[in-house]
Amino acid sequence: GSTDVIALSGQAIPGTSSTFSKGFSDPLLNNHGQIGFDNTHSNNPGVPGGDRLFLADGQNTYEFVDGAQFTPVGTSVQSVLGLKQLTSNGELLFNWGTNVQGQDYGFFSADQNSIVQLVRYGQAVPGGTGTVFSINGPNGNQEYNSNGQFVFFAQVKQIGGGNIIGGIFRSAGGSLTQIGGPGMIGPDGIAMSSVQGITPAINESGQAAFLGTLVGGAVESLLVNDGTTYTKLVDVKLTSPRGDGVMFGISDFALNNVGQAAWITFDVADPNDQNTYRNALFRADGSSFVEPIRDGDPAPDGSGTIDGIGVTKPLLNNAGALAVICHITGTSGGVTGRGIFLVG
């Protein structure tokens, strides 16, 4: 195939009197061949107001946001923009401001025609019980889908007493709905006592997954909300599918469009013996819970054994297939190696 130039430093930016600088960061690519990228006004990144966000479709390049001109309602402050995600329909998710408790900060979406505020520091939460105090930013999970839904964990400062309480929220067009937090009713009519600050995820079906604790339940559970109902996918510290240990915890996870989640953690035979902490790959959907790879398993080609998983989160597609990197020891040549494995 051919190689096309999307943008070059010194090249004129369509529709402007400016040119691209050398300040490019990692681009994003969707399944339609659209590319989202940022570029600074100068060759020095990190300057407030210096970022510009673009979308290219192979034929045209559009400037969606110019940091030098973008100041959210209620402020005249310019700040650094951060490109976070490109959706399948060509929208960009980005953050603005300084993500420090007590300072103005927010997430926005942009397309060719408009910029929409999704959530911002100081915004009132549903019910008027408090305001957004801090927001956990994306860390690789899809938090914004092509239907304009954004899911996030936030610390909420309560009105009156000023207590700080964590919650999981869904934003659509800037309107917030709380889907997780103390006192909210979860699966099977059981209330939540807390939610964890692990970055949640949302799929194209609108299902949002997050970690929460149910009253009288496990230490943590992986929960899914589809906008109406809740499903519990799995409990942390549950007996592992192989029956000779427990699934130790969940610190990050992948979510596909049919509601399956996958993650990597320890399968622990004896919590008091570090030698029994085995790296393992898990997948669950609320009705099934599987453990396709674990330390000590024979390598798929029969040469050597699995001795570690080299990624923090697996790749998971809509058919439930998983891709991971694993370390291999004890091969026929006696060499320690690594490999990429696909689990159907």
XYZ file of C-alpha atoms in Angstrom:
344
model
C 0.000 0.000 0.000
C 0.889 3.654 -0.270
C 2.228 5.941 2.438
C 0.415 9.245 2.820
C 1.600 12.391 4.546
C -0.904 13.592 7.140
C 0.992 16.601 8.481
C 4.544 17.966 8.322
C 6.264 20.678 10.310
C 6.331 23.822 8.199
C 3.302 22.715 6.183
C 0.401 25.162 5.947
C -2.578 24.314 8.145
C -5.738 24.265 5.982
C -8.075 27.178 6.671
C -5.538 29.115 8.739
C -2.592 31.442 8.182
C -0.391 29.225 10.381
C 1.868 26.250 9.783
C 2.487 23.050 11.697
C 5.324 23.167 14.245
C 7.584 20.277 15.227
C 5.423 19.761 18.318
C 3.540 16.583 17.394
C 2.502 13.987 19.985
C 1.267 10.410 19.593
C -1.623 10.330 17.066
C -4.825 8.312 17.432
C -6.394 6.154 14.688
C -9.949 4.805 14.370
C -11.395 2.018 12.216
C -12.436 4.457 9.488
C -8.888 5.617 8.849
C -9.366 8.955 10.581
C -6.407 10.263 12.565
C -6.624 12.556 15.564
C -3.492 14.439 16.576
C -2.268 17.498 18.404
C 0.316 20.098 17.417
C 1.686 23.061 19.324
C 1.788 26.659 18.089
C 5.544 26.666 18.722
C 8.182 23.956 18.899
C 7.910 23.990 22.707
C 5.081 21.788 24.043
C 3.373 22.350 27.370
C 2.801 26.088 26.950
C -0.680 27.213 28.107
C -2.817 28.001 25.081
C -0.251 26.484 22.739
C -2.034 23.268 21.775
C -4.146 22.627 18.703
C -6.224 19.509 18.059
C -6.846 18.147 14.560
C -8.691 15.409 12.682
C -7.453 14.118 9.324
C -9.415 11.744 7.104
C -6.818 11.101 4.394
C -8.116 13.856 2.136
C -8.758 16.769 4.471
C -7.394 18.030 7.766
C -9.670 19.921 10.152
C -8.672 22.001 13.153
C -11.140 21.168 15.934
C -9.664 23.125 18.851
C -7.171 25.984 19.073
C -5.884 26.344 22.623
C -5.050 29.992 22.007
C -8.745 30.704 21.458
C -10.364 28.097 23.714
C -11.389 29.385 27.133
C -14.324 27.548 28.748
C -17.306 29.558 29.929
C -16.608 31.384 33.166
C -12.843 31.706 32.760
C -10.343 33.653 30.725
C -7.543 31.248 31.558
C -5.680 29.486 28.794
C -4.232 26.114 29.690
C -2.670 22.999 28.261
C -4.967 20.691 26.262
C -4.521 16.927 26.332
C -5.837 14.715 23.515
C -7.185 11.516 25.086
C -9.384 9.598 22.674
C -10.706 9.423 19.099
C -14.130 7.826 18.612
C -15.288 5.738 15.668
C -17.347 8.672 14.370
C -14.472 11.140 14.444
C -14.989 12.962 17.727
C -12.059 13.938 19.933
C -12.024 13.677 23.731
C -9.642 16.061 25.461
C -8.922 17.562 28.844
C -8.315 21.208 29.717
C -6.785 22.789 32.809
C -4.661 21.591 35.696
C -5.834 18.354 37.326
C -5.021 19.322 40.903
C -7.701 19.265 43.585
C -9.244 22.701 43.883
C -8.135 23.959 40.454
C -10.229 24.405 37.322
C -10.124 21.301 35.147
C -12.477 19.519 32.781
C -13.123 17.108 29.923
C -14.597 18.159 26.589
C -15.524 16.590 23.262
C -15.025 18.226 19.889
C -16.071 17.669 16.320
C -15.920 19.867 13.231
C -18.853 21.982 14.386
C -18.785 22.290 18.148
C -17.045 21.754 21.485
C -19.123 20.215 24.287
C -18.286 20.331 27.984
C -18.619 16.837 29.480
C -17.623 17.553 33.073
C -15.757 20.298 34.878
C -14.429 21.136 38.313
C -17.129 22.780 40.419
C -20.006 21.332 38.380
C -23.012 20.342 40.506
C -23.687 16.618 40.727
C -27.206 15.154 40.365
C -29.415 15.865 43.346
C -27.498 19.000 44.241
C -25.667 17.260 47.080
C -22.210 18.481 46.098
C -19.833 19.567 43.367
C -17.096 17.855 41.358
C -13.808 18.328 43.226
C -11.397 16.201 41.180
C -11.661 13.898 38.154
C -9.686 10.758 37.374
C -8.440 11.088 33.828
C -8.349 8.334 31.190
C -5.547 5.805 31.516
C -6.146 3.700 28.420
C -9.734 2.623 28.954
C -12.393 3.853 26.560
C -14.293 6.375 28.612
C -16.036 8.172 25.751
C -18.095 6.398 23.093
C -19.390 7.431 19.668
C -22.822 8.159 21.170
C -21.380 11.051 23.173
C -21.377 9.228 26.525
C -18.472 9.824 28.906
C -17.925 7.815 32.103
C -15.525 8.808 34.870
C -14.632 8.591 38.555
C -14.780 11.852 40.501
C -14.289 13.029 44.041
C -17.376 15.012 45.098
C -17.238 17.739 47.740
C -20.437 17.536 49.744
C -22.437 20.701 50.386
C -22.477 21.702 54.035
C -20.024 19.416 55.767
C -17.500 19.479 52.938
C -16.869 15.726 53.070
C -15.206 14.219 49.980
C -16.957 11.140 48.555
C -16.058 9.152 45.437
C -18.614 8.481 42.707
C -18.936 7.070 39.182
C -20.748 9.313 36.695
C -22.008 9.168 33.130
C -22.089 12.396 31.112
C -24.075 12.888 27.922
C -24.023 16.354 26.404
C -22.752 17.749 29.704
C -25.692 16.385 31.726
C -24.463 14.158 34.570
C -26.023 10.943 35.860
C -24.503 9.174 38.837
C -24.276 5.399 38.363
C -22.078 4.412 41.295
C -21.503 5.599 44.837
C -22.369 5.075 48.524
C -26.054 4.293 49.046
C -26.867 3.711 45.384
C -28.772 0.496 44.670
C -26.753 -1.933 42.566
C -27.338 -5.464 41.255
C -30.003 -7.615 42.937
C -31.220 -4.598 44.911
C -28.071 -4.455 47.044
C -26.717 -1.017 47.979
C -23.168 0.078 47.282
C -21.003 1.151 50.197
C -18.252 2.687 48.048
C -16.695 2.803 44.583
C -13.020 2.596 43.715
C -10.952 5.174 41.851
C -9.870 2.728 39.145
C -10.659 4.334 35.787
C -14.011 2.988 34.532
C -14.792 2.069 30.925
C -17.740 2.428 28.564
C -18.418 0.497 25.370
C -20.294 1.388 22.194
C -23.434 -0.246 23.613
C -23.436 2.245 26.489
C -22.470 -0.309 29.132
C -20.238 1.256 31.793
C -17.984 -0.931 33.961
C -16.435 0.060 37.274
C -15.214 -1.341 40.585
C -17.508 -1.011 43.584
C -18.197 -2.562 46.972
C -21.679 -3.880 47.795
C -23.019 -3.844 51.340
C -22.352 -7.232 52.917
C -20.524 -8.393 49.810
C -16.945 -8.964 48.671
C -14.154 -6.448 49.185
C -14.725 -5.300 45.603
C -16.883 -6.331 42.659
C -16.655 -5.501 38.964
C -20.041 -3.988 38.093
C -21.676 -2.996 34.796
C -24.480 -0.469 34.329
C -26.301 -0.208 30.997
C -28.209 2.956 31.882
C -31.045 1.037 33.550
C -29.857 -2.134 35.236
C -26.724 -3.410 36.979
C -24.864 -6.662 36.438
C -22.131 -8.038 38.664
C -19.438 -9.615 36.509
C -17.239 -10.996 39.276
C -16.193 -10.586 42.918
C -12.598 -9.910 43.899
C -11.087 -12.662 46.090
C -13.436 -15.162 44.433
C -12.139 -18.709 44.054
C -10.327 -18.810 40.724
C -11.873 -20.836 37.884
C -9.220 -23.539 38.289
C -10.246 -24.028 41.898
C -6.809 -23.965 43.538
C -6.507 -20.286 44.456
C -8.292 -16.946 44.612
C -8.437 -14.103 42.107
C -6.438 -11.492 44.002
C -7.765 -8.161 42.684
C -8.466 -5.935 39.690
C -6.404 -2.821 39.037
C -7.216 -2.311 35.364
C -9.445 -4.042 32.839
C -10.566 -4.144 29.221
C -14.259 -4.021 28.216
C -15.691 -5.042 24.839
C -18.971 -4.110 23.168
C -20.845 -7.206 24.364
C -20.133 -6.597 28.049
C -17.189 -8.943 28.587
C -14.304 -7.717 30.738
C -10.757 -9.051 30.950
C -7.839 -8.293 33.232
C -4.505 -9.552 34.532
C -3.857 -10.153 38.213
C -2.580 -12.826 40.618
C -4.143 -16.226 41.212
C -3.055 -16.788 44.815
C -2.899 -20.245 46.389
C -1.696 -19.029 49.807
C -1.896 -15.289 50.668
C 0.918 -15.803 53.205
C 3.330 -17.295 50.677
C 4.597 -14.954 47.943
C 5.789 -17.978 45.957
C 2.154 -18.931 45.312
C 1.262 -15.597 43.661
C 0.797 -16.638 40.013
C 0.253 -14.145 37.185
C -2.997 -14.992 35.426
C -5.375 -13.770 32.724
C -9.110 -13.671 33.502
C -12.323 -12.935 31.575
C -15.887 -12.612 32.890
C -19.315 -11.576 31.614
C -21.618 -12.163 34.589
C -22.458 -15.731 33.634
C -19.002 -17.152 32.929
C -15.610 -16.693 34.609
C -12.534 -18.178 32.882
C -8.768 -18.216 33.421
C -7.164 -19.115 30.078
C -3.510 -18.376 30.986
C -1.558 -18.696 34.246
C 2.078 -18.936 35.301
C 3.228 -22.533 35.025
C 1.017 -23.374 32.043
C 2.768 -25.104 29.133
C 3.574 -22.739 26.293
C 1.113 -23.282 23.411
C 3.827 -24.749 21.182
C 4.774 -27.262 23.866
C 8.247 -25.835 24.425
C 8.665 -24.206 27.840
C 6.221 -22.806 30.371
C 4.516 -19.464 30.989
C 6.477 -17.441 33.552
C 4.914 -13.979 33.672
C 2.585 -11.798 31.598
C 4.255 -8.773 30.057
C 1.329 -6.358 29.836
C -0.823 -4.711 32.493
C -4.037 -5.053 30.506
C -4.959 -7.542 27.752
C -6.421 -6.695 24.372
C -10.033 -7.915 24.126
C -12.184 -7.931 20.998
C -15.955 -8.280 20.605
C -15.694 -12.026 19.987
C -14.048 -12.452 23.388
C -10.600 -13.182 21.958
C -7.647 -12.008 24.052
C -4.092 -11.044 23.103
C -1.219 -10.834 25.613
C 2.574 -10.948 25.795
C 3.986 -13.711 27.984
C 7.434 -14.616 29.276
C 8.578 -18.177 28.544
C 11.140 -20.275 30.444
C 12.418 -23.815 30.015
C 12.263 -23.924 26.228
C 13.843 -26.810 24.322
C 16.852 -24.595 23.616
C 17.091 -23.540 27.237
C 16.588 -19.904 26.339
C 14.221 -17.582 28.204
C 11.998 -15.815 25.712
C 8.813 -13.871 25.152
C 5.860 -14.378 22.863
C 2.567 -12.877 21.771
C -0.383 -15.195 22.319
C -3.972 -15.093 21.086
C -6.620 -16.778 23.207
C -9.917 -17.575 21.481
